[in-house]
mmCIF file of C-alpha atoms and ligand atoms in Angstrom:
data_model
loop_
_atom_site.group_PDB
_atom_site.id
_atom_site.type_symbol
_atom_site.label_atom_id
_atom_site.label_comp_id
_atom_site.label_asym_id
_atom_site.label_seq_id
_atom_site.Cartn_x
_atom_site.Cartn_y
_atom_site.Cartn_z
ATOM 1 C CA UNK A 1 0.000 0.000 0.000
ATOM 2 C CA UNK A 2 1.146 3.514 -0.757
ATOM 3 C CA UNK A 3 -0.097 6.588 1.097
ATOM 4 C CA UNK A 4 -1.550 9.593 -0.675
ATOM 5 C CA UNK A 5 -1.026 13.121 0.590
ATOM 6 C CA UNK A 6 -4.481 12.997 2.205
ATOM 7 C CA UNK A 7 -3.367 10.114 4.442
ATOM 8 C CA UNK A 8 -0.766 12.192 6.288
ATOM 9 C CA UNK A 9 -0.731 15.271 8.525
ATOM 10 C CA UNK A 10 1.618 18.071 7.535
ATOM 11 C CA UNK A 11 0.826 21.040 9.751
ATOM 12 C CA UNK A 12 3.939 22.312 11.487
ATOM 13 C CA UNK A 13 5.983 19.318 10.360
ATOM 14 C CA UNK A 14 9.163 19.135 8.289
ATOM 15 C CA UNK A 15 8.232 17.504 4.995
ATOM 16 C CA UNK A 16 10.919 16.332 2.586
ATOM 17 C CA UNK A 17 9.497 16.811 -0.907
ATOM 18 C CA UNK A 18 11.496 15.039 -3.621
ATOM 19 C CA UNK A 19 10.463 16.719 -6.868
ATOM 20 C CA UNK A 20 11.872 16.568 -10.363
ATOM 21 C CA UNK A 21 13.088 20.132 -10.885
ATOM 22 C CA UNK A 22 15.691 19.063 -13.423
ATOM 23 C CA UNK A 23 14.871 21.867 -15.868
ATOM 24 C CA UNK A 24 16.985 23.082 -18.784
ATOM 25 C CA UNK A 25 18.861 26.304 -17.983
ATOM 26 C CA UNK A 26 20.009 29.005 -20.337
ATOM 27 C CA UNK A 27 22.190 31.971 -19.327
ATOM 28 C CA UNK A 28 21.552 31.152 -15.668
ATOM 29 C CA UNK A 29 17.774 31.209 -16.099
ATOM 30 C CA UNK A 30 15.059 28.551 -16.354
ATOM 31 C CA UNK A 31 14.627 27.887 -20.083
ATOM 32 C CA UNK A 32 11.581 25.598 -19.869
ATOM 33 C CA UNK A 33 9.459 25.506 -16.725
ATOM 34 C CA UNK A 34 7.352 22.411 -17.584
ATOM 35 C CA UNK A 35 8.791 20.315 -14.771
ATOM 36 C CA UNK A 36 8.390 23.141 -12.255
ATOM 37 C CA UNK A 37 4.765 23.611 -13.313
ATOM 38 C CA UNK A 38 4.118 19.877 -13.033
ATOM 39 C CA UNK A 39 5.556 19.910 -9.496
ATOM 40 C CA UNK A 40 3.430 22.805 -8.257
ATOM 41 C CA UNK A 41 0.198 21.030 -7.217
ATOM 42 C CA UNK A 42 1.986 18.935 -4.580
ATOM 43 C CA UNK A 43 4.179 21.809 -3.457
ATOM 44 C CA UNK A 44 1.143 24.058 -3.011
ATOM 45 C CA UNK A 45 -0.810 21.341 -1.214
ATOM 46 C CA UNK A 46 2.018 20.989 1.308
ATOM 47 C CA UNK A 47 2.383 24.742 1.785
ATOM 48 C CA UNK A 48 -1.386 25.074 2.262
ATOM 49 C CA UNK A 49 -1.250 22.194 4.722
ATOM 50 C CA UNK A 50 1.168 24.189 6.896
ATOM 51 C CA UNK A 51 4.236 22.065 6.155
ATOM 52 C CA UNK A 52 7.809 23.241 6.620
ATOM 53 C CA UNK A 53 8.767 22.195 3.102
ATOM 54 C CA UNK A 54 12.245 20.782 2.530
ATOM 55 C CA UNK A 55 12.303 20.714 -1.266
ATOM 56 C CA UNK A 56 14.916 18.592 -3.046
ATOM 57 C CA UNK A 57 15.865 17.678 -6.603
ATOM 58 C CA UNK A 58 18.780 16.856 -8.827
ATOM 59 C CA UNK A 59 19.769 19.006 -11.794
ATOM 60 C CA UNK A 60 21.974 17.833 -14.628
ATOM 61 C CA UNK A 61 24.973 15.606 -14.070
ATOM 62 C CA UNK A 62 27.444 17.256 -11.687
ATOM 63 C CA UNK A 63 28.813 13.766 -10.856
ATOM 64 C CA UNK A 64 29.049 14.095 -7.097
ATOM 65 C CA UNK A 65 30.832 17.420 -6.995
ATOM 66 C CA UNK A 66 29.700 20.937 -6.120
ATOM 67 C CA UNK A 67 29.526 22.792 -9.415
ATOM 68 C CA UNK A 68 27.851 26.221 -9.630
ATOM 69 C CA UNK A 69 26.852 25.470 -13.222
ATOM 70 C CA UNK A 70 24.333 22.956 -11.866
ATOM 71 C CA UNK A 71 23.111 24.993 -8.908
ATOM 72 C CA UNK A 72 19.375 24.975 -8.185
ATOM 73 C CA UNK A 73 19.618 28.715 -7.523
ATOM 74 C CA UNK A 74 17.733 29.698 -10.738
ATOM 75 C CA UNK A 75 14.992 27.213 -9.846
ATOM 76 C CA UNK A 76 14.697 28.674 -6.340
ATOM 77 C CA UNK A 77 14.501 32.197 -7.747
ATOM 78 C CA UNK A 78 11.838 31.106 -10.248
ATOM 79 C CA UNK A 79 9.733 29.468 -7.525
ATOM 80 C CA UNK A 80 10.116 32.433 -5.196
ATOM 81 C CA UNK A 81 8.844 34.788 -7.853
ATOM 82 C CA UNK A 82 6.028 32.547 -9.017
ATOM 83 C CA UNK A 83 4.722 31.727 -5.522
ATOM 84 C CA UNK A 84 5.650 35.101 -4.075
ATOM 85 C CA UNK A 85 7.359 33.546 -1.045
ATOM 86 C CA UNK A 86 10.914 33.321 0.170
ATOM 87 C CA UNK A 87 12.791 30.197 -0.948
ATOM 88 C CA UNK A 88 15.934 29.607 1.091
ATOM 89 C CA UNK A 89 18.583 27.702 -0.833
ATOM 90 C CA UNK A 90 21.115 25.693 1.195
ATOM 91 C CA UNK A 91 24.805 25.637 0.234
ATOM 92 C CA UNK A 92 24.885 21.841 0.055
ATOM 93 C CA UNK A 93 22.166 19.175 0.147
ATOM 94 C CA UNK A 94 23.178 18.061 3.648
ATOM 95 C CA UNK A 95 25.308 19.329 6.535
ATOM 96 C CA UNK A 96 25.135 21.822 9.401
ATOM 97 C CA UNK A 97 24.222 24.808 7.245
ATOM 98 C CA UNK A 98 21.372 22.907 5.585
ATOM 99 C CA UNK A 99 20.136 21.778 8.997
ATOM 100 C CA UNK A 100 20.231 25.335 10.244
ATOM 101 C CA UNK A 101 18.136 26.612 7.302
ATOM 102 C CA UNK A 102 15.580 23.842 7.787
ATOM 103 C CA UNK A 103 15.346 24.413 11.548
ATOM 104 C CA UNK A 104 14.445 28.051 10.972
ATOM 105 C CA UNK A 105 11.527 27.255 8.636
ATOM 106 C CA UNK A 106 8.001 28.212 9.616
ATOM 107 C CA UNK A 107 4.719 26.742 8.383
ATOM 108 C CA UNK A 108 4.186 27.427 4.719
ATOM 109 C CA UNK A 109 7.871 28.178 4.001
ATOM 110 C CA UNK A 110 10.326 26.447 1.674
ATOM 111 C CA UNK A 111 13.940 25.437 2.115
ATOM 112 C CA UNK A 112 15.392 24.293 -1.191
ATOM 113 C CA UNK A 113 18.262 21.851 -0.732
ATOM 114 C CA UNK A 114 21.091 22.423 -3.181
ATOM 115 C CA UNK A 115 21.424 19.879 -6.015
ATOM 116 C CA UNK A 116 21.315 16.352 -4.522
ATOM 117 C CA UNK A 117 23.905 15.191 -7.047
ATOM 118 C CA UNK A 118 26.470 17.580 -5.546
ATOM 119 C CA UNK A 119 26.935 14.681 -3.109
ATOM 120 C CA UNK A 120 28.305 11.362 -4.368
ATOM 121 C CA UNK A 121 25.940 9.552 -2.032
ATOM 122 C CA UNK A 122 22.888 10.440 -4.113
ATOM 123 C CA UNK A 123 23.560 8.332 -7.194
ATOM 124 C CA UNK A 124 25.282 5.645 -5.101
ATOM 125 C CA UNK A 125 22.101 5.228 -3.014
ATOM 126 C CA UNK A 126 24.415 5.681 -0.023
ATOM 127 C CA UNK A 127 22.875 4.854 3.335
ATOM 128 C CA UNK A 128 24.922 7.513 5.170
ATOM 129 C CA UNK A 129 23.793 10.242 2.786
ATOM 130 C CA UNK A 130 20.187 9.058 3.125
ATOM 131 C CA UNK A 131 20.509 9.221 6.923
ATOM 132 C CA UNK A 132 21.811 12.789 6.692
ATOM 133 C CA UNK A 133 18.804 13.698 4.540
ATOM 134 C CA UNK A 134 16.511 11.911 6.992
ATOM 135 C CA UNK A 135 17.726 14.232 9.776
ATOM 136 C CA UNK A 136 16.086 17.092 7.869
ATOM 137 C CA UNK A 137 12.524 15.766 7.952
ATOM 138 C CA UNK A 138 9.633 14.062 9.740
ATOM 139 C CA UNK A 139 7.615 13.135 6.669
ATOM 140 C CA UNK A 140 8.702 12.079 3.162
ATOM 141 C CA UNK A 141 6.849 12.770 -0.089
ATOM 142 C CA UNK A 142 8.094 11.590 -3.484
ATOM 143 C CA UNK A 143 6.666 13.448 -6.456
ATOM 144 C CA UNK A 144 9.662 12.985 -8.779
ATOM 145 C CA UNK A 145 8.245 10.590 -11.359
ATOM 146 C CA UNK A 146 11.116 11.475 -13.720
ATOM 147 C CA UNK A 147 13.581 10.015 -11.190
ATOM 148 C CA UNK A 148 11.453 7.091 -9.985
ATOM 149 C CA UNK A 149 13.357 4.562 -12.128
ATOM 150 C CA UNK A 150 16.630 5.449 -10.414
ATOM 151 C CA UNK A 151 17.770 3.646 -7.298
ATOM 152 C CA UNK A 152 19.190 6.856 -5.847
ATOM 153 C CA UNK A 153 19.386 7.845 -2.183
ATOM 154 C CA UNK A 154 16.688 10.533 -2.243
ATOM 155 C CA UNK A 155 14.152 8.296 -3.977
ATOM 156 C CA UNK A 156 15.100 4.903 -2.534
ATOM 157 C CA UNK A 157 17.161 4.621 0.653
ATOM 158 C CA UNK A 158 15.697 7.772 2.203
ATOM 159 C CA UNK A 159 12.067 6.768 1.615
ATOM 160 C CA UNK A 160 12.603 3.557 3.547
ATOM 161 C CA UNK A 161 14.051 5.458 6.511
ATOM 162 C CA UNK A 162 10.926 7.577 6.988
ATOM 163 C CA UNK A 163 7.857 5.610 8.118
ATOM 164 C CA UNK A 164 5.482 8.441 7.290
ATOM 165 C CA UNK A 165 5.817 8.557 3.536
ATOM 166 C CA UNK A 166 3.524 9.247 0.619
ATOM 167 C CA UNK A 167 3.325 9.648 -3.148
ATOM 168 C CA UNK A 168 2.832 13.178 -4.407
ATOM 169 C CA UNK A 169 0.025 14.190 -6.757
ATOM 170 C CA UNK A 170 2.147 14.138 -9.923
ATOM 171 C CA UNK A 171 3.607 10.722 -9.160
ATOM 172 C CA UNK A 172 0.090 9.377 -8.549
ATOM 173 C CA UNK A 173 -1.234 10.904 -11.747
ATOM 174 C CA UNK A 174 1.607 9.426 -13.802
ATOM 175 C CA UNK A 175 1.149 5.962 -12.316
ATOM 176 C CA UNK A 176 -2.597 6.092 -12.876
ATOM 177 C CA UNK A 177 -2.281 7.038 -16.555
ATOM 178 C CA UNK A 178 0.530 4.600 -17.317
ATOM 179 C CA UNK A 179 -1.103 1.762 -15.385
ATOM 180 C CA UNK A 180 -4.024 1.932 -17.790
ATOM 181 C CA UNK A 181 -1.569 1.121 -20.596
ATOM 182 C CA UNK A 182 0.072 -1.685 -18.697
ATOM 183 C CA UNK A 183 -2.968 -3.583 -17.455
ATOM 184 C CA UNK A 184 -6.048 -4.021 -19.608
ATOM 185 C CA UNK A 185 -5.638 -1.206 -22.113
ATOM 186 C CA UNK A 186 -8.815 -0.666 -24.080
ATOM 187 C CA UNK A 187 -8.429 -2.141 -27.572
ATOM 188 C CA UNK A 188 -7.437 -1.393 -30.232
ATOM 189 C CA UNK A 189 -4.198 -0.329 -28.526
ATOM 190 C CA UNK A 190 -1.695 1.319 -30.882
ATOM 191 C CA UNK A 191 1.872 2.228 -29.927
ATOM 192 C CA UNK A 192 3.927 4.699 -31.952
ATOM 193 C CA UNK A 193 7.676 4.512 -31.518
ATOM 194 C CA UNK A 194 10.287 6.686 -33.124
ATOM 195 C CA UNK A 195 13.328 8.690 -32.166
ATOM 196 C CA UNK A 196 16.961 8.032 -32.618
ATOM 197 C CA UNK A 197 17.730 4.453 -31.630
ATOM 198 C CA UNK A 198 16.249 0.975 -31.520
ATOM 199 C CA UNK A 199 18.725 -0.038 -28.822
ATOM 200 C CA UNK A 200 17.351 2.565 -26.344
ATOM 201 C CA UNK A 201 13.910 1.118 -26.682
ATOM 202 C CA UNK A 202 14.209 -2.559 -27.482
ATOM 203 C CA UNK A 203 12.898 -3.636 -24.070
ATOM 204 C CA UNK A 204 9.800 -1.512 -24.396
ATOM 205 C CA UNK A 205 9.234 -2.760 -27.954
ATOM 206 C CA UNK A 206 9.328 -6.335 -26.664
ATOM 207 C CA UNK A 207 6.903 -5.574 -23.854
ATOM 208 C CA UNK A 208 4.551 -3.702 -26.189
ATOM 209 C CA UNK A 209 4.423 -6.615 -28.632
ATOM 210 C CA UNK A 210 2.489 -8.535 -25.962
ATOM 211 C CA UNK A 211 -0.055 -5.765 -25.515
ATOM 212 C CA UNK A 212 -0.672 -3.805 -28.690
ATOM 213 C CA UNK A 213 -2.774 -4.449 -31.772
ATOM 214 C CA UNK A 214 -0.577 -2.257 -33.945
ATOM 215 C CA UNK A 215 2.941 -0.903 -33.630
ATOM 216 C CA UNK A 216 3.852 2.092 -35.788
ATOM 217 C CA UNK A 217 7.556 2.757 -36.189
ATOM 218 C CA UNK A 218 9.031 5.970 -37.542
ATOM 219 C CA UNK A 219 12.054 8.207 -37.046
ATOM 220 C CA UNK A 220 15.601 6.968 -37.281
ATOM 221 C CA UNK A 221 14.377 3.814 -35.551
ATOM 222 C CA UNK A 222 12.450 2.984 -38.730
ATOM 223 C CA UNK A 223 15.666 3.291 -40.765
ATOM 224 C CA UNK A 224 17.095 0.299 -38.922
ATOM 225 C CA UNK A 225 13.942 -1.734 -39.574
ATOM 226 C CA UNK A 226 13.883 -0.771 -43.255
ATOM 227 C CA UNK A 227 17.558 -1.703 -43.579
ATOM 228 C CA UNK A 228 16.732 -5.030 -41.898
ATOM 229 C CA UNK A 229 14.246 -5.605 -44.723
ATOM 230 C CA UNK A 230 17.073 -5.072 -47.187
ATOM 231 C CA UNK A 231 16.265 -1.502 -48.200
ATOM 232 C CA UNK A 232 19.273 0.710 -48.978
ATOM 233 C CA UNK A 233 19.270 3.555 -46.460
ATOM 234 C CA UNK A 234 22.165 5.647 -47.786
ATOM 235 C CA UNK A 235 23.733 7.864 -45.121
ATOM 236 C CA UNK A 236 20.669 7.681 -42.851
ATOM 237 C CA UNK A 237 21.110 7.521 -39.098
ATOM 238 C CA UNK A 238 20.647 3.855 -38.186
ATOM 239 C CA UNK A 239 22.154 1.040 -36.154
ATOM 240 C CA UNK A 240 23.783 -1.464 -38.453
ATOM 241 C CA UNK A 241 24.584 -3.759 -35.514
ATOM 242 C CA UNK A 242 20.894 -3.990 -34.606
ATOM 243 C CA UNK A 243 19.587 -5.437 -37.873
ATOM 244 C CA UNK A 244 19.169 -8.943 -36.423
ATOM 245 C CA UNK A 245 17.280 -7.499 -33.490
ATOM 246 C CA UNK A 246 14.985 -5.599 -35.848
ATOM 247 C CA UNK A 247 14.355 -8.752 -37.905
ATOM 248 C CA UNK A 248 13.459 -10.683 -34.782
ATOM 249 C CA UNK A 249 10.978 -7.932 -33.805
ATOM 250 C CA UNK A 250 9.427 -8.108 -37.289
ATOM 251 C CA UNK A 251 8.944 -11.865 -37.115
ATOM 252 C CA UNK A 252 7.651 -11.814 -33.549
ATOM 253 C CA UNK A 253 5.117 -9.151 -34.442
ATOM 254 C CA UNK A 254 3.882 -11.423 -37.194
ATOM 255 C CA UNK A 255 3.668 -14.443 -34.859
ATOM 256 C CA UNK A 256 1.685 -12.455 -32.341
ATOM 257 C CA UNK A 257 -0.639 -10.958 -34.921
ATOM 258 C CA UNK A 258 0.567 -7.407 -34.212
ATOM 259 C CA UNK A 259 0.210 -5.144 -37.234
ATOM 260 C CA UNK A 260 3.692 -3.603 -37.522
ATOM 261 C CA UNK A 261 3.636 -0.507 -39.701
ATOM 262 C CA UNK A 262 6.728 1.100 -41.202
ATOM 263 C CA UNK A 263 6.966 4.187 -43.415
ATOM 264 C CA UNK A 264 6.329 3.678 -47.136
ATOM 265 C CA UNK A 265 7.877 6.996 -48.089
ATOM 266 C CA UNK A 266 10.578 9.194 -46.580
ATOM 267 C CA UNK A 267 11.729 12.789 -46.652
ATOM 268 C CA UNK A 268 15.378 12.692 -47.644
ATOM 269 C CA UNK A 269 18.165 15.230 -48.092
ATOM 270 C CA UNK A 270 21.900 15.155 -48.707
ATOM 271 C CA UNK A 271 22.569 16.662 -45.292
ATOM 272 C CA UNK A 272 20.586 17.872 -42.332
ATOM 273 C CA UNK A 273 20.968 21.355 -43.780
ATOM 274 C CA UNK A 274 18.280 20.283 -46.188
ATOM 275 C CA UNK A 275 18.049 22.798 -48.927
ATOM 276 C CA UNK A 276 17.186 19.831 -51.153
ATOM 277 C CA UNK A 277 14.597 17.991 -49.030
ATOM 278 C CA UNK A 278 12.418 15.707 -51.171
ATOM 279 C CA UNK A 279 10.048 12.752 -50.790
ATOM 280 C CA UNK A 280 10.948 9.300 -52.139
ATOM 281 C CA UNK A 281 9.516 5.773 -51.730
ATOM 282 C CA UNK A 282 11.314 3.685 -49.051
ATOM 283 C CA UNK A 283 13.214 1.664 -51.625
ATOM 284 C CA UNK A 284 14.665 4.698 -53.424
ATOM 285 C CA UNK A 285 17.035 6.331 -50.925
ATOM 286 C CA UNK A 286 20.214 7.207 -52.892
ATOM 287 C CA UNK A 287 23.616 6.310 -51.457
ATOM 288 C CA UNK A 288 24.533 9.885 -50.667
ATOM 289 C CA UNK A 289 21.187 10.860 -49.071
ATOM 290 C CA UNK A 290 19.717 10.437 -45.614
ATOM 291 C CA UNK A 291 16.156 9.802 -44.456
ATOM 292 C CA UNK A 292 15.154 12.546 -42.040
ATOM 293 C CA UNK A 293 11.376 12.276 -41.760
ATOM 294 C CA UNK A 294 8.478 10.000 -42.689
ATOM 295 C CA UNK A 295 6.652 10.992 -45.869
ATOM 296 C CA UNK A 296 3.038 12.099 -46.408
ATOM 297 C CA UNK A 297 1.794 8.726 -47.721
ATOM 298 C CA UNK A 298 3.133 7.042 -44.579
ATOM 299 C CA UNK A 299 1.124 9.453 -42.467
ATOM 300 C CA UNK A 300 -1.968 8.782 -44.586
ATOM 301 C CA UNK A 301 -1.486 5.093 -43.764
ATOM 302 C CA UNK A 302 -0.918 5.661 -40.043
ATOM 303 C CA UNK A 303 -3.656 8.209 -39.373
ATOM 304 C CA UNK A 304 -6.792 6.020 -39.729
ATOM 305 C CA UNK A 305 -5.238 3.354 -37.483
ATOM 306 C CA UNK A 306 -4.686 5.998 -34.822
ATOM 307 C CA UNK A 307 -8.114 7.517 -35.260
ATOM 308 C CA UNK A 308 -9.748 4.120 -34.651
ATOM 309 C CA UNK A 309 -7.611 3.354 -31.569
ATOM 310 C CA UNK A 310 -9.042 3.327 -28.041
ATOM 311 C CA UNK A 311 -5.575 3.579 -26.496
ATOM 312 C CA UNK A 312 -2.431 5.205 -27.921
ATOM 313 C CA UNK A 313 1.084 5.433 -26.528
ATOM 314 C CA UNK A 314 3.575 7.623 -28.355
ATOM 315 C CA UNK A 315 7.306 7.810 -27.731
ATOM 316 C CA UNK A 316 9.858 9.184 -30.160
ATOM 317 C CA UNK A 317 9.563 11.759 -32.970
ATOM 318 C CA UNK A 318 8.991 10.645 -36.564
ATOM 319 C CA UNK A 319 11.990 12.592 -37.837
ATOM 320 C CA UNK A 320 14.489 15.306 -37.126
ATOM 321 C CA UNK A 321 11.610 17.549 -36.046
ATOM 322 C CA UNK A 322 13.902 20.240 -34.611
ATOM 323 C CA UNK A 323 14.408 21.383 -38.230
ATOM 324 C CA UNK A 324 11.267 22.704 -39.922
ATOM 325 C CA UNK A 325 12.113 20.905 -43.192
ATOM 326 C CA UNK A 326 11.874 17.559 -41.355
ATOM 327 C CA UNK A 327 9.144 18.284 -38.804
ATOM 328 C CA UNK A 328 6.102 17.571 -40.968
ATOM 329 C CA UNK A 329 5.843 13.855 -40.143
ATOM 330 C CA UNK A 330 6.102 14.464 -36.405
ATOM 331 C CA UNK A 331 3.610 17.325 -36.529
ATOM 332 C CA UNK A 332 1.055 15.259 -38.438
ATOM 333 C CA UNK A 333 1.638 12.395 -36.029
ATOM 334 C CA UNK A 334 0.814 14.795 -33.178
ATOM 335 C CA UNK A 335 -2.332 15.828 -35.065
ATOM 336 C CA UNK A 336 -3.391 12.224 -35.736
ATOM 337 C CA UNK A 337 -2.997 11.285 -32.073
ATOM 338 C CA UNK A 338 -4.682 14.471 -30.882
ATOM 339 C CA UNK A 339 -7.673 13.594 -33.099
ATOM 340 C CA UNK A 340 -7.999 10.148 -31.505
ATOM 341 C CA UNK A 341 -10.904 10.045 -29.023
ATOM 342 C CA UNK A 342 -9.366 7.282 -26.907
ATOM 343 C CA UNK A 343 -6.778 7.456 -24.116
ATOM 344 C CA UNK A 344 -3.646 9.072 -25.563
ATOM 345 C CA UNK A 345 -0.370 9.115 -23.645
ATOM 346 C CA UNK A 346 2.876 10.736 -24.769
ATOM 347 C CA UNK A 347 6.207 10.058 -23.053
ATOM 348 C CA UNK A 348 9.831 11.052 -23.670
ATOM 349 C CA UNK A 349 11.683 14.343 -23.489
ATOM 350 C CA UNK A 350 11.873 15.038 -27.219
ATOM 351 C CA UNK A 351 8.389 13.640 -27.834
ATOM 352 C CA UNK A 352 6.991 16.058 -25.269
ATOM 353 C CA UNK A 353 8.828 18.938 -26.912
ATOM 354 C CA UNK A 354 7.327 17.828 -30.246
ATOM 355 C CA UNK A 355 3.833 17.601 -28.748
ATOM 356 C CA UNK A 356 4.231 21.146 -27.444
ATOM 357 C CA UNK A 357 5.621 22.385 -30.750
ATOM 358 C CA UNK A 358 2.468 21.062 -32.444
ATOM 359 C CA UNK A 359 0.338 23.343 -30.284
ATOM 360 C CA UNK A 360 -1.980 20.404 -29.578
ATOM 361 C CA UNK A 361 -0.689 19.297 -26.167
ATOM 362 C CA UNK A 362 -4.019 19.906 -24.444
ATOM 363 C CA UNK A 363 -5.637 17.364 -26.756
ATOM 364 C CA UNK A 364 -3.627 14.472 -25.348
ATOM 365 C CA UNK A 365 -4.968 12.604 -22.298
ATOM 366 C CA UNK A 366 -1.605 12.544 -20.551
ATOM 367 C CA UNK A 367 1.854 13.962 -21.169
ATOM 368 C CA UNK A 368 4.285 11.990 -19.074
ATOM 369 C CA UNK A 369 7.043 14.042 -17.444
ATOM 370 C CA UNK A 370 9.312 11.018 -17.139
ATOM 371 C CA UNK A 371 10.970 9.688 -20.289
ATOM 372 C CA UNK A 372 13.068 6.842 -18.947
ATOM 373 C CA UNK A 373 10.679 6.205 -16.068
ATOM 374 C CA UNK A 374 7.633 5.872 -18.317
ATOM 375 C CA UNK A 375 9.439 3.439 -20.631
ATOM 376 C CA UNK A 376 10.692 1.317 -17.735
ATOM 377 C CA UNK A 377 7.215 1.266 -16.243
ATOM 378 C CA UNK A 378 5.720 0.070 -19.534
ATOM 379 C CA UNK A 379 8.440 -2.575 -19.787
ATOM 380 C CA UNK A 380 6.833 -4.019 -16.676
ATOM 381 C CA UNK A 381 9.544 -2.967 -14.226
ATOM 382 C CA UNK A 382 8.800 -2.050 -10.650
ATOM 383 C CA UNK A 383 10.184 1.457 -10.296
ATOM 384 C CA UNK A 384 12.514 1.693 -7.265
ATOM 385 C CA UNK A 385 11.072 5.073 -6.269
ATOM 386 C CA UNK A 386 7.571 3.606 -6.193
ATOM 387 C CA UNK A 387 8.606 0.379 -4.502
ATOM 388 C CA UNK A 388 10.312 2.324 -1.718
ATOM 389 C CA UNK A 389 7.051 4.114 -0.902
ATOM 390 C CA UNK A 390 5.253 0.843 -0.147
ATOM 391 C CA UNK A 391 4.374 0.489 3.537
HETATM 392 P P1 ADP B 401 12.447 10.864 -26.737
HETATM 393 O O1 ADP B 401 13.315 11.879 -26.048
HETATM 394 O O2 ADP B 401 11.058 11.365 -26.970
HETATM 395 O O3 ADP B 401 12.476 9.520 -26.040
HETATM 396 P P2 ADP B 401 14.554 10.137 -28.564
HETATM 397 O O4 ADP B 401 15.530 10.828 -27.689
HETATM 398 O O5 ADP B 401 14.592 8.670 -28.662
HETATM 399 O O6 ADP B 401 13.051 10.605 -28.208
HETATM 400 O O7 ADP B 401 14.731 10.661 -30.073
HETATM 401 C C1 ADP B 401 14.589 11.981 -30.424
HETATM 402 C C2 ADP B 401 15.613 12.416 -31.425
HETATM 403 O O8 ADP B 401 15.615 11.583 -32.568
HETATM 404 C C3 ADP B 401 15.329 13.822 -31.932
HETATM 405 O O9 ADP B 401 16.416 14.635 -31.580
HETATM 406 C C4 ADP B 401 15.192 13.652 -33.428
HETATM 407 O O10 ADP B 401 15.764 14.713 -34.156
HETATM 408 C C5 ADP B 401 15.928 12.380 -33.686
HETATM 409 N N1 ADP B 401 15.496 11.737 -34.938
HETATM 410 C C6 ADP B 401 14.305 11.186 -35.206
HETATM 411 N N2 ADP B 401 14.273 10.728 -36.470
HETATM 412 C C7 ADP B 401 15.478 10.988 -37.026
HETATM 413 C C8 ADP B 401 16.060 10.737 -38.302
HETATM 414 N N3 ADP B 401 15.375 10.141 -39.260
HETATM 415 N N4 ADP B 401 17.332 11.131 -38.495
HETATM 416 C C9 ADP B 401 18.007 11.747 -37.517
HETATM 417 N N5 ADP B 401 17.518 12.010 -36.288
HETATM 418 C C10 ADP B 401 16.269 11.634 -36.047
HETATM 419 MG MG1 MG B 402 15.453 12.138 -26.085
#
């Protein structure tokens, strides 16, 4: 059993809130506040409940060392301005100074611990580091879905040290949406996979083959599958060492009666600079060209399948969508999924950016904030950060 916020009392108590505030920074400022926004409901609930909030997150990969480049200072400043309250940032995640800041908190105030990954103990799931964090709180709340697949001290060892622990609102919402995909998804269930690599996502492909009625593959991932079918892919981004794996996926899909759909046409160019972008059938990619997006006929094939679906999961763009010349496939994929009346879930960092770029994000049922975590969950894994919350 896992507690919800409503199962615990917060008034006047020190509450450790593990959020995912790992936002992109630019020129020392928050460049995209999506993760902060997603963390707000739980943060506000705790503040309203009179908690002394001890807020903690990682940011980037400082590899166990204090590095001002990865300071949470811009995040603290952003929160302070948005909530119009003082946010006191500690110098380090643990230690005397952090303890001092936390001890001076009053109800409805926030202490923001400096980047958890400034301490080696975080990624090592170190018991000593977890105990130091435990000294800062009476109650533990994990709302960091994006970090739930990591066995790190703040999401794993610490949770088990604090008997009064709960899942935050975002974590609950993520698990609820993704659970619907994992157990008894309404059929037809269609998964759309794309992005850069097959190897990143092979485990989720395997797990999805047992669940879905159709699997649509696009992006550079499709290049590897097309090459596995013997199509010349020119200079396209693909994984030549994964052709056998792709062939085995193709034959297993057939055995299981899963309709596996690949592009029938591609947008190609001689380089990603693309002044010469053009559409060709999949078997006509010249040696000196690369496939950078799925073509319009492919999307005409995919769209009705998506429209008829009752459940859709999408991870991975259909092409190099960051460049307008190669964004058409991904944008029409976003449109096709947005038009579907069933449950539609999007996961993955770049996929989320693409969904936003399409301007249709409010037409999806759920945008998952955790890329790796959502894939691992759909693979059938028990996420360490969720397991550690069990009572
Ligand atoms: P997500 O973050 O949603 O899990 P990935 O990281 O797996 O997605 O893949 C996204 C990246 O794949 C994007 O940067 C996109 O430009 C790239 N990509 C997709 N298709 C192609 C392609 N055909 N050629 C080169 N890059 C591609
Ligand atoms: Mg990515």
